[in-house]
PDB file of C-alpha atoms in Angstrom:
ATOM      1  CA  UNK R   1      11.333  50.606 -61.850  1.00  0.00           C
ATOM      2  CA  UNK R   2      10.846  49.332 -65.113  1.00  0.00           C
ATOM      3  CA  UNK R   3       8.817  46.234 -64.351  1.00  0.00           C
ATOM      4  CA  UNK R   4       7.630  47.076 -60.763  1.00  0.00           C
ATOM      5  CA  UNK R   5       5.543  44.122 -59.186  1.00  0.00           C
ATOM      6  CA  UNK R   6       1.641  44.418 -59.389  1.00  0.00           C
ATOM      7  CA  UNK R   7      -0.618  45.214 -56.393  1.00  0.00           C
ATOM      8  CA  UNK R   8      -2.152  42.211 -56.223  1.00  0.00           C
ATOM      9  CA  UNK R   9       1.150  40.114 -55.655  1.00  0.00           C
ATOM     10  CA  UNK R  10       2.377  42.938 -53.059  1.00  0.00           C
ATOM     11  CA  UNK R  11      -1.126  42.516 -51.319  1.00  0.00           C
ATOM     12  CA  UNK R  12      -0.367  38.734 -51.403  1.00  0.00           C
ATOM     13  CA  UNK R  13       3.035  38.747 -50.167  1.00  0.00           C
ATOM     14  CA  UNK R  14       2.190  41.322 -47.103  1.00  0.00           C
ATOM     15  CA  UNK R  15      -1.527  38.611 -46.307  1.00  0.00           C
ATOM     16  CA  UNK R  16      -3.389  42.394 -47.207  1.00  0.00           C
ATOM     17  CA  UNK R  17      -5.889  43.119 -50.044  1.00  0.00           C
ATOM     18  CA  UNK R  18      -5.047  45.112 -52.703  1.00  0.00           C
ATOM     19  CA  UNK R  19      -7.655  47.335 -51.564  1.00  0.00           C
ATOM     20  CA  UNK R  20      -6.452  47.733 -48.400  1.00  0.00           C
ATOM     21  CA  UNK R  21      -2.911  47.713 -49.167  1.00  0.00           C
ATOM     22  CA  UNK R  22      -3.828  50.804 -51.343  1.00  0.00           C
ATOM     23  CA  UNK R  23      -5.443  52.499 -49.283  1.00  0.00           C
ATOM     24  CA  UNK R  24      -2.269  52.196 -45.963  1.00  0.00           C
ATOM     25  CA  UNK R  25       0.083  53.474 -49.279  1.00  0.00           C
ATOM     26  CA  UNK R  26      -2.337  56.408 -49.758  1.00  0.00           C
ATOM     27  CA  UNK R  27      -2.624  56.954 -46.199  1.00  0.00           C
ATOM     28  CA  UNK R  28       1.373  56.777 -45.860  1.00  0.00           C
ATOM     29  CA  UNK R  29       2.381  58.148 -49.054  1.00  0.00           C
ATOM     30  CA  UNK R  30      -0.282  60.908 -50.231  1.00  0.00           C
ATOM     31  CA  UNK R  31      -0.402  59.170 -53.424  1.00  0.00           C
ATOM     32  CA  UNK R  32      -1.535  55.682 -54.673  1.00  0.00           C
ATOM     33  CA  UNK R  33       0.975  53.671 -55.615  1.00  0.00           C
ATOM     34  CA  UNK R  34       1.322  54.193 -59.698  1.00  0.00           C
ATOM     35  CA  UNK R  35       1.500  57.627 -59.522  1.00  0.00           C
ATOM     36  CA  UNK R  36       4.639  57.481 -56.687  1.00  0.00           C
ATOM     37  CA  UNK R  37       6.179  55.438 -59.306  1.00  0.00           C
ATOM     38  CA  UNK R  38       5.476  57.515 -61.635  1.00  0.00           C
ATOM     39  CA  UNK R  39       6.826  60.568 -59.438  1.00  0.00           C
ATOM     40  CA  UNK R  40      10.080  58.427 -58.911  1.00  0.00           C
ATOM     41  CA  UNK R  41      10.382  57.554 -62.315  1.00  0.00           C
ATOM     42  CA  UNK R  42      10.748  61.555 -63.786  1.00  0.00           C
ATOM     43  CA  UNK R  43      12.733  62.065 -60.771  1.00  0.00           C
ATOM     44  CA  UNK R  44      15.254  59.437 -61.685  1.00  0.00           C
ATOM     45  CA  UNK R  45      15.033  60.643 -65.374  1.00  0.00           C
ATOM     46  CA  UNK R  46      15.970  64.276 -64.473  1.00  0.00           C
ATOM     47  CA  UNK R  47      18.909  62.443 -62.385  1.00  0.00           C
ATOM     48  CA  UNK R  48      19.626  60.962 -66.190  1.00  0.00           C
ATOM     49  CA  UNK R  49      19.380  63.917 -68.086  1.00  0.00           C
ATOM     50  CA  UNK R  50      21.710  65.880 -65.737  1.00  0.00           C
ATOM     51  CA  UNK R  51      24.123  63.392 -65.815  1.00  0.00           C
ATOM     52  CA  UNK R  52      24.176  63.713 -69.858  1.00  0.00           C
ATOM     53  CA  UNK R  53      21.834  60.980 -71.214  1.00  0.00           C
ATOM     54  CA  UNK R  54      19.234  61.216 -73.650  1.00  0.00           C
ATOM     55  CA  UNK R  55      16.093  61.569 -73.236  1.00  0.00           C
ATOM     56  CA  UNK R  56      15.215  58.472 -75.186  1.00  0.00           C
ATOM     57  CA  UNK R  57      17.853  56.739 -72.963  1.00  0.00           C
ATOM     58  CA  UNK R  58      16.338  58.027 -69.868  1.00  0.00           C
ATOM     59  CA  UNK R  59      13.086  57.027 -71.145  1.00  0.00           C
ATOM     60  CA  UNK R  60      13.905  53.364 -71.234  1.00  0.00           C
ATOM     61  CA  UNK R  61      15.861  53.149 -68.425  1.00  0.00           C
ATOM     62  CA  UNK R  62      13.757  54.607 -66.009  1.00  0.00           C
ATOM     63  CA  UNK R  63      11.220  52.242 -67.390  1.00  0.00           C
ATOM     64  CA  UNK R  64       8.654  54.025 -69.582  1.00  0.00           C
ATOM     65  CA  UNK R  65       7.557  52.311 -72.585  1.00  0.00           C
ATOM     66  CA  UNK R  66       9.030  55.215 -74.964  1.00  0.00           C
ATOM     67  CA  UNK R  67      10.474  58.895 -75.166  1.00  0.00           C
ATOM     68  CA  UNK R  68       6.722  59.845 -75.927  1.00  0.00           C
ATOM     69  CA  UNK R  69       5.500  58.544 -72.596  1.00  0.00           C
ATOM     70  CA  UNK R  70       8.295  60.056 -70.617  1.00  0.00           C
ATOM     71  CA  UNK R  71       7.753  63.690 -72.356  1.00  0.00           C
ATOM     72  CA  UNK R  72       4.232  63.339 -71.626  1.00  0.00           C
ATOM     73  CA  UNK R  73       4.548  62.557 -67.680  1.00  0.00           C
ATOM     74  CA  UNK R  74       7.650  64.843 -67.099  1.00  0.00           C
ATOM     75  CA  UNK R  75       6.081  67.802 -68.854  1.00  0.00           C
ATOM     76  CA  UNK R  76       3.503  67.195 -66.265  1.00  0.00           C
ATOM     77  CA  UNK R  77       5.201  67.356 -63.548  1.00  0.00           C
ATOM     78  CA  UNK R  78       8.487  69.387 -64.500  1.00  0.00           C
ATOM     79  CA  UNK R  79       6.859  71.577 -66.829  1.00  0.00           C
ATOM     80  CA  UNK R  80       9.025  71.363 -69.690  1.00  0.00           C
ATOM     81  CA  UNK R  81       9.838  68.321 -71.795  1.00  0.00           C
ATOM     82  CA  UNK R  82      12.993  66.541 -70.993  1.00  0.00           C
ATOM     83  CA  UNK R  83      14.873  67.624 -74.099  1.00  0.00           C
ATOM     84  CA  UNK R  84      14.403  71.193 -73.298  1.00  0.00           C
ATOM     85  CA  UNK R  85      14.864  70.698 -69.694  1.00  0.00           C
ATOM     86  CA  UNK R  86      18.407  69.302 -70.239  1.00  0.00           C
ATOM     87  CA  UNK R  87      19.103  72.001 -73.008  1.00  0.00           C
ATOM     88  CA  UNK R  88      18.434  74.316 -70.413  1.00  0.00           C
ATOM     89  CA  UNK R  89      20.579  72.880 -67.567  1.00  0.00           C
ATOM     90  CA  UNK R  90      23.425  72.492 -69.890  1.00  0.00           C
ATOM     91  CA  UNK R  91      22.987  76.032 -70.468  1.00  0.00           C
ATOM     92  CA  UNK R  92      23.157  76.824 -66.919  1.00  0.00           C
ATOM     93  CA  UNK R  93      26.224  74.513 -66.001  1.00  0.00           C
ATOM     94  CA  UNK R  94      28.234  75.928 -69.035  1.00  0.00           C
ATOM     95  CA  UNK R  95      27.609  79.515 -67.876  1.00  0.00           C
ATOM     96  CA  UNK R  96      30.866  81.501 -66.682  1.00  0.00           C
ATOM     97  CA  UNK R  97      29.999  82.289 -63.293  1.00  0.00           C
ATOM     98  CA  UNK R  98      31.310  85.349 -61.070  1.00  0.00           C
ATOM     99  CA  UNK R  99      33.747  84.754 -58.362  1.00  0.00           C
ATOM    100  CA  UNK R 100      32.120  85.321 -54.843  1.00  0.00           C
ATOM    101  CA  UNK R 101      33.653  87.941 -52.730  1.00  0.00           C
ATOM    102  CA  UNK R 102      35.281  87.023 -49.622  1.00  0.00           C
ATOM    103  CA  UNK R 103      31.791  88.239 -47.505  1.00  0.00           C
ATOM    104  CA  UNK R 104      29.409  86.353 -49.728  1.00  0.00           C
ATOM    105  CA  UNK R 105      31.138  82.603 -49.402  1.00  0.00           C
TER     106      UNK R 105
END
């Protein structure tokens, strides 16, 4: 993820066009291919921020340049920043929850 091969040397590999090659990812996918990786790359970061890690952490890992660039794509697509999306789930982990009764397991 963080330095994902370019579409010209996947087109080469596969004996496609980058064009073309596109295009069957679109067709396959729904999406062209930066914004999948995009997609996967917030996905993996809320993985990361559940599990505890910073959002700068995250950031780099999941291979965005910065924290800015990751707030501004998972905001996007999450609709909160990271750092209040974890804030939030840590609020909902930490909450005392009520015992089921024996008819609602």
């Amino acid at each position: 993820m963080a330095d994902p091969p370019s579409l010209e040397r996947l087109a080469g590999e596969l004996g496609s066009s980058p064009f073309a090659l596109l295009r069957a990812f679109r067709d396959a996918y729904g999406m062209p291919p930066h914004t999948w990786l995009t997609d996967a790359r917030v996905r993996r970061a809320r993985r990361l921020l559940d599990a505890g890690t910073s959002p700068a952490e995250a950031a780099v890992a999941v291979g965005f340049t910065d924290q800015p660039h990751l707030n501004r794509h998972f905001a996007r697509i999450v609709g909160v920043p990271p750092g209040s999306y974890q804030r939030e789930r840590k609020n909902v982990q930490d909450a005392p929850r009520e015992p089921l009764l024996p008819f609602e397991a």
